[in-house]
């Protein structure tokens, strides 16, 4: 089968062109291939001769190739076509070119194919097509909002998650300036400044890190987002890609955790206070009990010795019993307040008279201090006398307790804007500003005093509850080292001059 007779010059061209050339007989068997063809297909030139060309063409291209070749043979014109060949190692080789037919005496003798290898070009194009598909698959399914803007802040990309998070459908925002859409009014200027700075200097402090800011929803409300922005330069123009997540729930959770932690700490502090309270309470109850026991033993000894009872023993014993009674009833009061079970027996009474009597009886309880009534309001009070007496007693006993160096406690009442305002003033140790607000809390005692002064930290808590239940107020003014003045107010129910004439 010596159909081909290439002279030297054509042989030179045949051997050295980068195009792929093959000659086929009319049955499709290879008559010859040039070195470029053989190298591309991964065979030696001689190896291909005599083989069926379809061994080197992808199955899916067989029919098209056959049809194309027969069209060429019947003279239907020569035009470029593209086929997928298969290399010896099975790899696809995409070729583009033409087939021509050689005739002798009107008979088709062979066909020649001249093709270019366009595999890399086509694969790159296919890959690009696939990349675009991959990119849109990524944008469509991304769990974050992905927004791409250009240097003018024009929105170029707005994925479905951005639609969900911000409430704007893509068609409403694409090609619009981003700042007008999702940046809250108060941040727009800073955003524009940051952008201008970046374009001028290439520096962007918020780029390539995750920050938390607030954004605007289509419905007008602001909500927290986490945002990370990257910049890319494509052909001299900057693009900014923002990845955004709505962190509203995360923030709420964070707040809840902080609140829970605060509550936990508070309850721990309260637990500590309770423990302290228990040891203080045991100590406070034990002290008068020990003294009481001592006096009773002394009285027993006197009785068994047949000697008369020293008169002050009974007085002392009942003083300690009173102290115990007061402590126990304070403790019971705290429980009643907690259970909202404190009962009040409201009656109208002359306040000035009541104050004089109360101070007289309190004066008996102290040998160290003189209780001085400086002024007294002629007013009627509607309230629980015993409970208000309890408040005054508590304030005066504190005034005495916390002014060991002083000898006087001043008390007074006056009528002010239809309220009876009472003060109890001492010249004692005073209280620092930081502690003042806490004095009325349950179990609170100023730390420095705890060791030096007895007490349970519940007297002021009970007193404030009693006064507030009377629709009044209890407050304090104090200066460390100078003394304290406790005030309380009660609504006046009229003037004592008219209702209770002297
Ligand atoms: P207690 O006196 O039993 O400790 P209170 O509730 O009456 O409890 O008082 C709470 C705390 O307030 C006291 O422990 C003390 O630190 C402070 N305090 C109360 N009254 C005075 C006062 N007149 N001068 C200085 N500190 C006071």
Short mmCIF file of C-alpha atoms and ligand atoms in Angstrom, two decimals:
data_model
loop_
_atom_site.label_atom_id
_atom_site.label_comp_id
_atom_site.label_asym_id
_atom_site.label_seq_id
_atom_site.Cartn_x
_atom_site.Cartn_y
_atom_site.Cartn_z
CA UNK A 1 0.00 0.00 0.00
CA UNK A 2 2.33 2.75 -1.25
CA UNK A 3 -0.16 5.51 -1.79
CA UNK A 4 1.92 8.29 -0.36
CA UNK A 5 4.91 9.79 -2.11
CA UNK A 6 6.06 12.86 -0.27
CA UNK A 7 8.99 14.65 -1.81
CA UNK A 8 11.83 16.02 0.34
CA UNK A 9 10.46 19.52 0.99
CA UNK A 10 7.05 18.32 1.95
CA UNK A 11 8.62 15.63 4.09
CA UNK A 12 10.59 18.36 5.89
CA UNK A 13 7.40 20.36 6.52
CA UNK A 14 5.55 17.17 7.52
CA UNK A 15 8.25 16.22 10.01
CA UNK A 16 8.71 19.61 11.63
CA UNK A 17 5.34 21.33 11.82
CA UNK A 18 3.68 21.52 15.20
CA UNK A 19 0.33 20.73 13.58
CA UNK A 20 -0.88 17.17 13.82
CA UNK A 21 -1.11 15.56 10.40
CA UNK A 22 -2.45 12.16 9.55
CA UNK A 23 -3.27 10.36 6.30
CA UNK A 24 -6.01 7.73 6.20
CA UNK A 25 -7.04 5.31 3.53
CA UNK A 26 -10.67 5.20 2.60
CA UNK A 27 -11.34 2.51 5.26
CA UNK A 28 -10.03 4.79 7.96
CA UNK A 29 -6.72 3.01 8.47
CA UNK A 30 -3.72 5.19 9.21
CA UNK A 31 -1.35 5.56 6.26
CA UNK A 32 1.04 7.89 8.02
CA UNK A 33 1.23 10.37 10.87
CA UNK A 34 3.79 13.11 11.39
CA UNK A 35 6.06 13.23 14.47
CA UNK A 36 3.91 15.97 16.13
CA UNK A 37 0.82 13.73 15.78
CA UNK A 38 2.64 10.70 17.16
CA UNK A 39 4.18 12.63 20.06
CA UNK A 40 0.82 14.15 20.99
CA UNK A 41 -0.92 10.79 20.93
CA UNK A 42 1.91 9.19 22.86
CA UNK A 43 2.99 6.65 20.20
CA UNK A 44 5.99 6.24 17.96
CA UNK A 45 5.15 7.28 14.32
CA UNK A 46 5.65 3.77 12.98
CA UNK A 47 3.41 2.28 15.67
CA UNK A 48 0.35 4.13 14.43
CA UNK A 49 0.57 3.06 10.78
CA UNK A 50 -2.00 0.47 9.78
CA UNK A 51 -4.18 1.06 12.85
CA UNK A 52 -7.75 2.20 12.74
CA UNK A 53 -8.05 5.95 13.31
CA UNK A 54 -11.07 5.31 15.55
CA UNK A 55 -8.74 3.75 18.08
CA UNK A 56 -7.50 7.29 18.60
CA UNK A 57 -10.87 9.06 18.65
CA UNK A 58 -13.11 9.31 21.68
CA UNK A 59 -16.17 7.03 21.32
CA UNK A 60 -18.54 9.95 21.58
CA UNK A 61 -16.86 11.66 18.64
CA UNK A 62 -16.89 8.57 16.33
CA UNK A 63 -20.17 9.25 14.54
CA UNK A 64 -19.50 12.95 14.13
CA UNK A 65 -16.02 12.25 12.77
CA UNK A 66 -17.36 9.63 10.34
CA UNK A 67 -20.07 11.97 9.10
CA UNK A 68 -17.69 14.87 8.77
CA UNK A 69 -15.20 12.75 6.84
CA UNK A 70 -17.79 11.42 4.44
CA UNK A 71 -19.03 14.96 3.83
CA UNK A 72 -15.48 15.97 2.96
CA UNK A 73 -15.12 12.97 0.62
CA UNK A 74 -18.33 13.80 -1.20
CA UNK A 75 -17.06 17.36 -1.58
CA UNK A 76 -19.41 19.16 0.74
CA UNK A 77 -16.78 21.76 1.62
CA UNK A 78 -13.89 22.10 3.93
CA UNK A 79 -14.42 23.70 7.31
CA UNK A 80 -12.82 23.65 10.75
CA UNK A 81 -14.12 21.08 13.20
CA UNK A 82 -13.25 20.03 16.72
CA UNK A 83 -12.91 16.45 17.96
CA UNK A 84 -11.84 14.72 21.07
CA UNK A 85 -8.99 12.29 20.41
CA UNK A 86 -7.67 9.80 22.92
CA UNK A 87 -3.97 9.51 23.64
CA UNK A 88 -2.27 6.14 24.13
CA UNK A 89 -2.44 6.64 27.89
CA UNK A 90 -6.20 7.29 27.70
CA UNK A 91 -6.06 11.08 28.16
CA UNK A 92 -8.38 13.24 26.08
CA UNK A 93 -6.71 15.36 23.41
CA UNK A 94 -8.91 18.04 21.94
CA UNK A 95 -8.00 18.91 18.41
CA UNK A 96 -9.29 21.55 16.02
CA UNK A 97 -8.66 21.56 12.29
CA UNK A 98 -9.75 20.17 8.94
CA UNK A 99 -9.86 17.03 6.88
CA UNK A 100 -9.22 17.10 3.16
CA UNK A 101 -9.53 14.40 0.48
CA UNK A 102 -7.15 13.47 -2.28
CA UNK A 103 -8.68 12.22 -5.57
CA UNK A 104 -7.08 10.44 -8.52
CA UNK A 105 -9.05 10.09 -11.70
CA UNK A 106 -12.19 11.15 -9.85
CA UNK A 107 -11.61 8.48 -7.20
CA UNK A 108 -11.07 9.32 -3.54
CA UNK A 109 -7.67 7.85 -2.63
CA UNK A 110 -6.98 9.08 0.89
CA UNK A 111 -7.96 11.75 3.38
CA UNK A 112 -5.57 13.95 5.27
CA UNK A 113 -6.26 15.58 8.61
CA UNK A 114 -4.43 18.70 9.74
CA UNK A 115 -5.24 19.58 13.34
CA UNK A 116 -3.99 21.73 16.17
CA UNK A 117 -3.85 20.52 19.74
CA UNK A 118 -6.19 22.89 21.64
CA UNK A 119 -6.48 20.73 24.76
CA UNK A 120 -4.95 23.19 27.25
CA UNK A 121 -6.96 26.07 25.86
CA UNK A 122 -10.23 24.14 26.01
CA UNK A 123 -9.51 22.64 29.43
CA UNK A 124 -8.79 26.14 30.76
CA UNK A 125 -12.06 27.36 29.29
CA UNK A 126 -13.95 24.36 30.70
CA UNK A 127 -12.29 24.87 34.07
CA UNK A 128 -13.28 28.52 34.00
CA UNK A 129 -16.85 27.53 33.21
CA UNK A 130 -16.74 25.01 36.08
CA UNK A 131 -15.21 27.62 38.40
CA UNK A 132 -18.03 29.95 37.69
CA UNK A 133 -20.47 27.17 38.44
CA UNK A 134 -18.55 26.32 41.59
CA UNK A 135 -18.48 29.98 42.58
CA UNK A 136 -22.21 30.38 42.20
CA UNK A 137 -22.81 27.08 44.04
CA UNK A 138 -20.64 28.44 46.84
CA UNK A 139 -22.39 31.81 46.89
CA UNK A 140 -25.83 30.19 46.85
CA UNK A 141 -25.16 27.75 49.65
CA UNK A 142 -22.74 29.81 51.77
CA UNK A 143 -23.80 29.92 55.44
CA UNK A 144 -22.63 33.55 55.58
CA UNK A 145 -23.79 36.56 53.68
CA UNK A 146 -21.25 37.29 50.93
CA UNK A 147 -21.25 40.81 49.54
CA UNK A 148 -18.81 42.09 46.95
CA UNK A 149 -18.41 45.81 46.31
CA UNK A 150 -16.12 47.82 44.05
CA UNK A 151 -14.05 50.93 44.82
CA UNK A 152 -17.14 53.11 44.56
CA UNK A 153 -18.92 50.91 47.10
CA UNK A 154 -21.27 49.69 44.37
CA UNK A 155 -22.72 46.30 45.23
CA UNK A 156 -21.64 43.69 42.65
CA UNK A 157 -22.59 40.49 44.45
CA UNK A 158 -25.33 39.83 47.03
CA UNK A 159 -25.87 36.16 47.79
CA UNK A 160 -29.09 34.51 49.08
CA UNK A 161 -27.90 34.52 52.69
CA UNK A 162 -27.38 38.31 52.41
CA UNK A 163 -31.01 38.50 51.29
CA UNK A 164 -32.09 36.56 54.40
CA UNK A 165 -29.94 38.49 56.85
CA UNK A 166 -30.63 42.00 55.59
CA UNK A 167 -34.11 41.51 54.11
CA UNK A 168 -33.20 43.09 50.75
CA UNK A 169 -33.59 40.94 47.61
CA UNK A 170 -30.53 41.08 45.32
CA UNK A 171 -32.31 43.04 42.60
CA UNK A 172 -32.97 45.91 45.02
CA UNK A 173 -29.33 46.34 45.98
CA UNK A 174 -27.16 45.26 43.04
CA UNK A 175 -25.48 48.30 41.46
CA UNK A 176 -26.44 50.54 44.41
CA UNK A 177 -24.00 52.05 46.92
CA UNK A 178 -23.58 49.77 49.93
CA UNK A 179 -23.48 52.59 52.51
CA UNK A 180 -27.06 53.63 51.68
CA UNK A 181 -28.29 50.11 52.29
CA UNK A 182 -26.92 48.36 55.36
CA UNK A 183 -24.57 50.78 57.13
CA UNK A 184 -26.29 52.59 60.03
CA UNK A 185 -26.37 56.38 59.63
CA UNK A 186 -23.91 57.04 62.45
CA UNK A 187 -21.19 54.84 60.84
CA UNK A 188 -21.49 55.99 57.22
CA UNK A 189 -18.99 58.84 57.47
CA UNK A 190 -16.37 56.65 59.18
CA UNK A 191 -16.92 53.97 56.53
CA UNK A 192 -16.41 56.48 53.69
CA UNK A 193 -13.28 57.85 55.41
CA UNK A 194 -11.87 54.33 55.88
CA UNK A 195 -12.48 53.48 52.23
CA UNK A 196 -10.84 56.70 50.97
CA UNK A 197 -7.87 56.09 53.30
CA UNK A 198 -7.44 52.55 51.95
CA UNK A 199 -7.55 53.67 48.31
CA UNK A 200 -4.99 56.38 49.08
CA UNK A 201 -2.56 54.38 51.22
CA UNK A 202 -3.41 50.69 50.80
CA UNK A 203 -3.92 50.46 54.57
CA UNK A 204 -7.16 49.19 56.00
CA UNK A 205 -7.23 48.45 59.73
CA UNK A 206 -10.49 46.48 59.46
CA UNK A 207 -9.34 44.34 56.53
CA UNK A 208 -8.65 40.62 56.94
CA UNK A 209 -9.90 40.36 60.49
CA UNK A 210 -13.24 39.60 62.07
CA UNK A 211 -14.96 42.49 63.78
CA UNK A 212 -18.36 42.94 65.44
CA UNK A 213 -20.42 45.92 64.30
CA UNK A 214 -24.07 46.77 63.90
CA UNK A 215 -25.89 46.76 60.58
CA UNK A 216 -29.20 47.99 59.28
CA UNK A 217 -32.05 45.66 58.33
CA UNK A 218 -34.52 46.51 55.55
CA UNK A 219 -37.16 46.95 58.28
CA UNK A 220 -35.10 49.76 59.81
CA UNK A 221 -33.75 48.11 62.93
CA UNK A 222 -30.09 47.68 63.81
CA UNK A 223 -28.69 44.27 64.67
CA UNK A 224 -25.23 42.91 65.52
CA UNK A 225 -23.13 41.24 62.83
CA UNK A 226 -19.70 39.74 62.62
CA UNK A 227 -17.88 40.99 59.57
CA UNK A 228 -14.64 40.13 57.81
CA UNK A 229 -13.56 41.97 54.70
CA UNK A 230 -10.85 40.97 52.24
CA UNK A 231 -9.58 43.10 49.39
CA UNK A 232 -8.45 41.84 45.97
CA UNK A 233 -6.90 43.80 43.17
CA UNK A 234 -8.01 42.71 39.74
CA UNK A 235 -6.41 44.47 36.83
CA UNK A 236 -5.65 47.59 38.87
CA UNK A 237 -9.13 47.89 40.44
CA UNK A 238 -9.96 46.98 44.02
CA UNK A 239 -12.80 44.69 44.96
CA UNK A 240 -13.90 44.17 48.56
CA UNK A 241 -15.42 40.87 49.65
CA UNK A 242 -17.36 40.88 52.90
CA UNK A 243 -18.36 37.73 54.80
CA UNK A 244 -21.11 38.51 57.28
CA UNK A 245 -23.00 36.53 59.94
CA UNK A 246 -25.97 37.66 61.98
CA UNK A 247 -24.85 37.30 65.62
CA UNK A 248 -28.06 38.47 67.32
CA UNK A 249 -28.66 35.09 68.93
CA UNK A 250 -25.02 34.70 69.88
CA UNK A 251 -25.08 38.15 71.54
CA UNK A 252 -28.29 37.32 73.41
CA UNK A 253 -26.71 34.10 74.59
CA UNK A 254 -23.61 35.99 75.68
CA UNK A 255 -25.77 38.46 77.64
CA UNK A 256 -27.67 35.59 79.25
CA UNK A 257 -24.41 33.94 80.25
CA UNK A 258 -23.14 37.20 81.78
CA UNK A 259 -26.43 37.66 83.65
CA UNK A 260 -26.32 34.07 84.87
CA UNK A 261 -22.74 34.50 85.99
CA UNK A 262 -23.67 37.72 87.81
CA UNK A 263 -26.61 35.94 89.48
CA UNK A 264 -24.34 33.06 90.43
CA UNK A 265 -21.79 35.43 91.90
CA UNK A 266 -24.52 37.29 93.73
CA UNK A 267 -25.87 34.09 95.19
CA UNK A 268 -22.34 33.07 96.19
CA UNK A 269 -21.85 36.44 97.89
CA UNK A 270 -25.20 35.95 99.62
CA UNK A 271 -24.18 32.43 100.64
CA UNK A 272 -20.96 33.83 102.11
CA UNK A 273 -22.98 36.49 103.91
CA UNK A 274 -25.34 33.81 105.24
CA UNK A 275 -22.41 31.78 106.56
CA UNK A 276 -20.97 34.88 108.20
CA UNK A 277 -24.43 35.66 109.52
CA UNK A 278 -24.84 32.23 111.08
CA UNK A 279 -21.58 32.50 112.99
CA UNK A 280 -22.40 36.09 114.02
CA UNK A 281 -25.93 35.08 115.05
CA UNK A 282 -24.65 32.21 117.20
CA UNK A 283 -22.15 34.55 118.79
CA UNK A 284 -24.75 37.32 119.34
CA UNK A 285 -27.21 34.90 120.94
CA UNK A 286 -24.59 33.23 123.07
CA UNK A 287 -23.24 36.44 124.66
CA UNK A 288 -26.42 37.51 126.54
CA UNK A 289 -27.19 33.86 127.26
CA UNK A 290 -23.82 33.39 128.99
CA UNK A 291 -24.34 36.53 131.09
CA UNK A 292 -27.90 35.47 131.90
CA UNK A 293 -26.64 32.04 132.98
CA UNK A 294 -24.00 33.66 135.22
CA UNK A 295 -26.58 35.88 137.01
CA UNK A 296 -28.98 32.96 137.47
CA UNK A 297 -26.16 30.83 138.98
CA UNK A 298 -25.25 33.70 141.33
CA UNK A 299 -28.94 34.04 142.34
CA UNK A 300 -29.14 30.27 142.92
CA UNK A 301 -26.06 30.41 145.15
CA UNK A 302 -27.56 33.32 147.16
CA UNK A 303 -30.86 31.44 147.58
CA UNK A 304 -29.14 28.21 148.71
CA UNK A 305 -26.91 30.18 151.09
CA UNK A 306 -30.06 31.79 152.53
CA UNK A 307 -28.67 35.27 151.87
CA UNK A 308 -30.89 38.01 150.33
CA UNK A 309 -30.80 38.45 146.52
CA UNK A 310 -28.68 41.45 145.47
CA UNK A 311 -31.32 43.77 143.88
CA UNK A 312 -29.34 44.48 140.66
CA UNK A 313 -29.17 40.74 139.78
CA UNK A 314 -32.81 40.52 138.73
CA UNK A 315 -32.54 43.79 136.77
CA UNK A 316 -29.42 42.49 134.95
CA UNK A 317 -31.05 39.12 134.24
CA UNK A 318 -34.13 40.75 132.71
CA UNK A 319 -31.87 43.12 130.67
CA UNK A 320 -30.20 40.09 129.05
CA UNK A 321 -33.53 38.38 128.55
CA UNK A 322 -34.71 41.56 126.75
CA UNK A 323 -31.58 41.50 124.54
CA UNK A 324 -32.24 37.87 123.61
CA UNK A 325 -35.87 38.67 122.94
CA UNK A 326 -34.90 41.56 120.65
CA UNK A 327 -32.39 39.45 118.73
CA UNK A 328 -34.87 36.63 118.26
CA UNK A 329 -37.68 38.94 117.22
CA UNK A 330 -35.33 40.67 114.70
CA UNK A 331 -34.53 37.28 113.20
CA UNK A 332 -38.22 36.43 113.05
CA UNK A 333 -38.89 39.82 111.41
CA UNK A 334 -36.43 39.05 108.61
CA UNK A 335 -38.24 35.79 107.89
CA UNK A 336 -41.59 37.58 107.99
CA UNK A 337 -40.35 40.26 105.56
CA UNK A 338 -39.01 37.57 103.21
CA UNK A 339 -42.34 35.75 103.31
CA UNK A 340 -44.24 39.05 103.05
CA UNK A 341 -46.01 38.21 106.29
CA UNK A 342 -45.17 41.26 108.41
CA UNK A 343 -48.45 42.50 109.89
CA UNK A 344 -49.09 46.18 110.78
CA UNK A 345 -51.51 47.45 113.35
CA UNK A 346 -52.28 50.96 112.10
CA UNK A 347 -53.68 53.57 114.48
CA UNK A 348 -53.65 57.38 114.75
CA UNK A 349 -51.45 58.81 117.48
CA UNK A 350 -49.74 62.03 118.49
CA UNK A 351 -46.23 61.72 117.16
CA UNK A 352 -44.57 64.33 119.45
CA UNK A 353 -45.85 62.62 122.57
CA UNK A 354 -44.91 59.20 121.27
CA UNK A 355 -41.35 60.40 120.53
CA UNK A 356 -40.89 61.84 124.04
CA UNK A 357 -42.07 58.57 125.65
CA UNK A 358 -39.91 56.42 123.37
CA UNK A 359 -36.76 58.43 124.10
CA UNK A 360 -37.46 58.34 127.84
CA UNK A 361 -37.62 54.56 127.87
CA UNK A 362 -34.52 54.28 125.63
CA UNK A 363 -32.55 56.58 127.92
CA UNK A 364 -32.80 53.85 130.60
CA UNK A 365 -30.94 51.43 128.31
CA UNK A 366 -27.74 53.49 128.19
CA UNK A 367 -25.44 54.69 130.89
CA UNK A 368 -22.93 56.16 128.46
CA UNK A 369 -24.95 58.46 126.19
CA UNK A 370 -27.39 61.26 126.72
CA UNK A 371 -30.29 61.19 124.26
CA UNK A 372 -31.23 64.79 123.54
CA UNK A 373 -34.52 65.72 121.84
CA UNK A 374 -33.71 68.88 119.90
CA UNK A 375 -37.05 69.61 118.22
CA UNK A 376 -40.42 67.92 118.00
CA UNK A 377 -43.19 68.14 115.41
CA UNK A 378 -46.75 68.62 116.57
CA UNK A 379 -48.17 66.09 114.23
CA UNK A 380 -50.54 63.15 114.03
CA UNK A 381 -49.20 59.95 112.60
CA UNK A 382 -51.21 57.03 111.26
CA UNK A 383 -49.06 53.99 111.69
CA UNK A 384 -48.00 50.99 113.73
CA UNK A 385 -46.66 52.54 116.95
CA UNK A 386 -44.70 49.46 118.03
CA UNK A 387 -43.02 49.11 114.63
CA UNK A 388 -42.09 52.81 114.42
CA UNK A 389 -40.73 52.56 117.96
CA UNK A 390 -38.67 49.59 116.79
CA UNK A 391 -37.14 51.77 114.04
CA UNK A 392 -36.27 54.60 116.45
CA UNK A 393 -34.86 52.11 118.93
CA UNK A 394 -32.71 50.54 116.22
CA UNK A 395 -31.37 53.90 114.99
CA UNK A 396 -30.60 55.09 118.53
CA UNK A 397 -28.94 51.85 119.60
CA UNK A 398 -26.78 52.00 116.42
CA UNK A 399 -25.95 55.67 117.17
CA UNK A 400 -24.82 54.66 120.66
CA UNK A 401 -22.97 51.55 119.47
CA UNK A 402 -21.05 53.31 116.69
CA UNK A 403 -20.05 56.37 118.74
CA UNK A 404 -18.12 54.82 121.66
CA UNK A 405 -16.10 58.02 122.16
CA UNK A 406 -19.13 60.33 122.26
CA UNK A 407 -21.63 61.05 125.01
CA UNK A 408 -24.60 62.42 123.11
CA UNK A 409 -27.16 61.30 120.54
CA UNK A 410 -29.40 64.02 119.11
CA UNK A 411 -32.93 63.30 117.97
CA UNK A 412 -35.54 65.57 116.45
CA UNK A 413 -38.69 65.64 114.39
CA UNK A 414 -40.23 68.33 112.23
CA UNK A 415 -43.17 68.71 109.91
CA UNK A 416 -42.09 69.19 106.30
CA UNK A 417 -44.47 69.24 103.29
CA UNK A 418 -47.03 67.24 105.15
CA UNK A 419 -44.48 64.70 106.25
CA UNK A 420 -43.02 64.03 109.66
CA UNK A 421 -39.24 63.96 109.24
CA UNK A 422 -37.24 62.41 112.07
CA UNK A 423 -33.48 62.47 112.50
CA UNK A 424 -31.10 60.54 114.78
CA UNK A 425 -27.59 62.07 114.86
CA UNK A 426 -24.41 60.76 116.42
CA UNK A 427 -20.79 61.93 116.54
CA UNK A 428 -19.41 58.48 115.93
CA UNK A 429 -17.22 56.63 113.43
CA UNK A 430 -19.36 57.50 110.39
CA UNK A 431 -19.62 55.50 107.14
CA UNK A 432 -17.63 55.89 103.90
CA UNK A 433 -19.46 56.95 100.71
CA UNK A 434 -18.83 53.58 99.03
CA UNK A 435 -20.65 51.70 101.81
CA UNK A 436 -23.54 54.10 102.31
CA UNK A 437 -25.75 52.55 99.61
CA UNK A 438 -25.34 49.07 101.07
CA UNK A 439 -26.22 49.78 104.71
CA UNK A 440 -29.86 48.84 104.19
CA UNK A 441 -29.13 45.47 102.58
CA UNK A 442 -29.85 42.29 104.46
CA UNK A 443 -26.81 41.01 106.45
CA UNK A 444 -24.67 44.00 105.39
CA UNK A 445 -22.14 45.27 107.89
CA UNK A 446 -19.22 47.58 107.17
CA UNK A 447 -16.22 45.22 107.02
CA UNK A 448 -13.89 47.22 109.28
CA UNK A 449 -16.51 47.34 112.04
CA UNK A 450 -17.41 43.68 112.08
CA UNK A 451 -14.83 42.66 114.60
CA UNK A 452 -15.23 45.65 116.91
CA UNK A 453 -19.01 46.05 117.15
CA UNK A 454 -21.59 43.37 117.82
CA UNK A 455 -24.58 43.08 115.49
CA UNK A 456 -26.20 41.01 112.75
CA UNK A 457 -26.61 43.50 109.89
CA UNK A 458 -30.37 43.22 109.81
CA UNK A 459 -31.61 46.21 111.90
CA UNK A 460 -31.48 48.75 109.05
CA UNK A 461 -32.94 46.22 106.60
CA UNK A 462 -35.96 45.73 108.89
CA UNK A 463 -36.22 49.48 109.61
CA UNK A 464 -36.33 50.42 105.93
CA UNK A 465 -39.01 47.77 105.28
CA UNK A 466 -41.14 49.15 108.15
CA UNK A 467 -40.81 52.78 107.01
CA UNK A 468 -41.49 51.94 103.35
CA UNK A 469 -44.60 49.99 104.38
CA UNK A 470 -45.74 53.28 105.95
CA UNK A 471 -45.13 54.99 102.58
CA UNK A 472 -42.16 56.81 104.01
CA UNK A 473 -38.40 56.90 103.34
CA UNK A 474 -35.29 56.02 105.36
CA UNK A 475 -31.91 57.47 104.39
CA UNK A 476 -28.53 58.43 105.82
CA UNK A 477 -25.92 61.16 105.59
CA UNK A 478 -22.53 60.37 107.01
CA UNK A 479 -18.89 61.33 107.07
CA UNK A 480 -16.21 58.94 108.31
CA UNK A 481 -14.76 60.11 111.62
CA UNK A 482 -17.41 62.80 112.06
CA UNK A 483 -20.64 60.90 112.59
CA UNK A 484 -23.87 59.89 110.90
CA UNK A 485 -27.40 61.22 110.71
CA UNK A 486 -30.16 58.77 109.87
CA UNK A 487 -33.45 60.27 108.67
CA UNK A 488 -36.86 58.79 108.10
CA UNK A 489 -40.08 60.37 106.92
CA UNK A 490 -43.67 59.35 107.52
CA UNK A 491 -46.80 60.88 106.00
CA UNK A 492 -48.47 63.19 108.57
CA UNK A 493 -52.15 62.58 109.13
CA UNK A 494 -52.83 66.10 110.47
CA UNK A 495 -51.67 68.50 113.16
CA UNK A 496 -51.79 67.34 116.78
CA UNK A 497 -52.93 70.82 117.90
CA UNK A 498 -56.38 70.42 116.37
CA UNK A 499 -57.01 66.73 116.91
CA UNK A 500 -55.44 66.11 120.33
CA UNK A 501 -55.57 69.43 122.23
CA UNK A 502 -53.30 69.57 125.26
P1 LIG B 1 -25.92 45.95 112.93
O1 LIG B 1 -25.91 47.25 113.62
O2 LIG B 1 -26.57 44.88 113.72
O3 LIG B 1 -24.64 45.56 112.35
P2 LIG B 1 -27.65 47.33 111.08
O4 LIG B 1 -28.44 46.80 109.95
O5 LIG B 1 -28.39 48.09 112.11
O6 LIG B 1 -26.89 46.09 111.68
O7 LIG B 1 -26.50 48.21 110.51
C1 LIG B 1 -25.75 47.75 109.42
C2 LIG B 1 -24.36 48.37 109.40
O8 LIG B 1 -24.46 49.77 109.13
C3 LIG B 1 -23.62 48.30 110.69
O9 LIG B 1 -22.97 47.06 110.89
C4 LIG B 1 -22.63 49.43 110.57
O10 LIG B 1 -21.55 49.03 109.80
C5 LIG B 1 -23.43 50.47 109.79
N1 LIG B 1 -24.07 51.45 110.68
C6 LIG B 1 -25.36 51.50 111.10
N2 LIG B 1 -25.59 52.57 111.88
C7 LIG B 1 -24.41 53.24 111.97
C8 LIG B 1 -23.99 54.44 112.63
N3 LIG B 1 -24.85 55.17 113.36
N4 LIG B 1 -22.72 54.84 112.50
C9 LIG B 1 -21.85 54.11 111.76
N5 LIG B 1 -22.18 52.96 111.10
C10 LIG B 1 -23.45 52.53 111.19
#
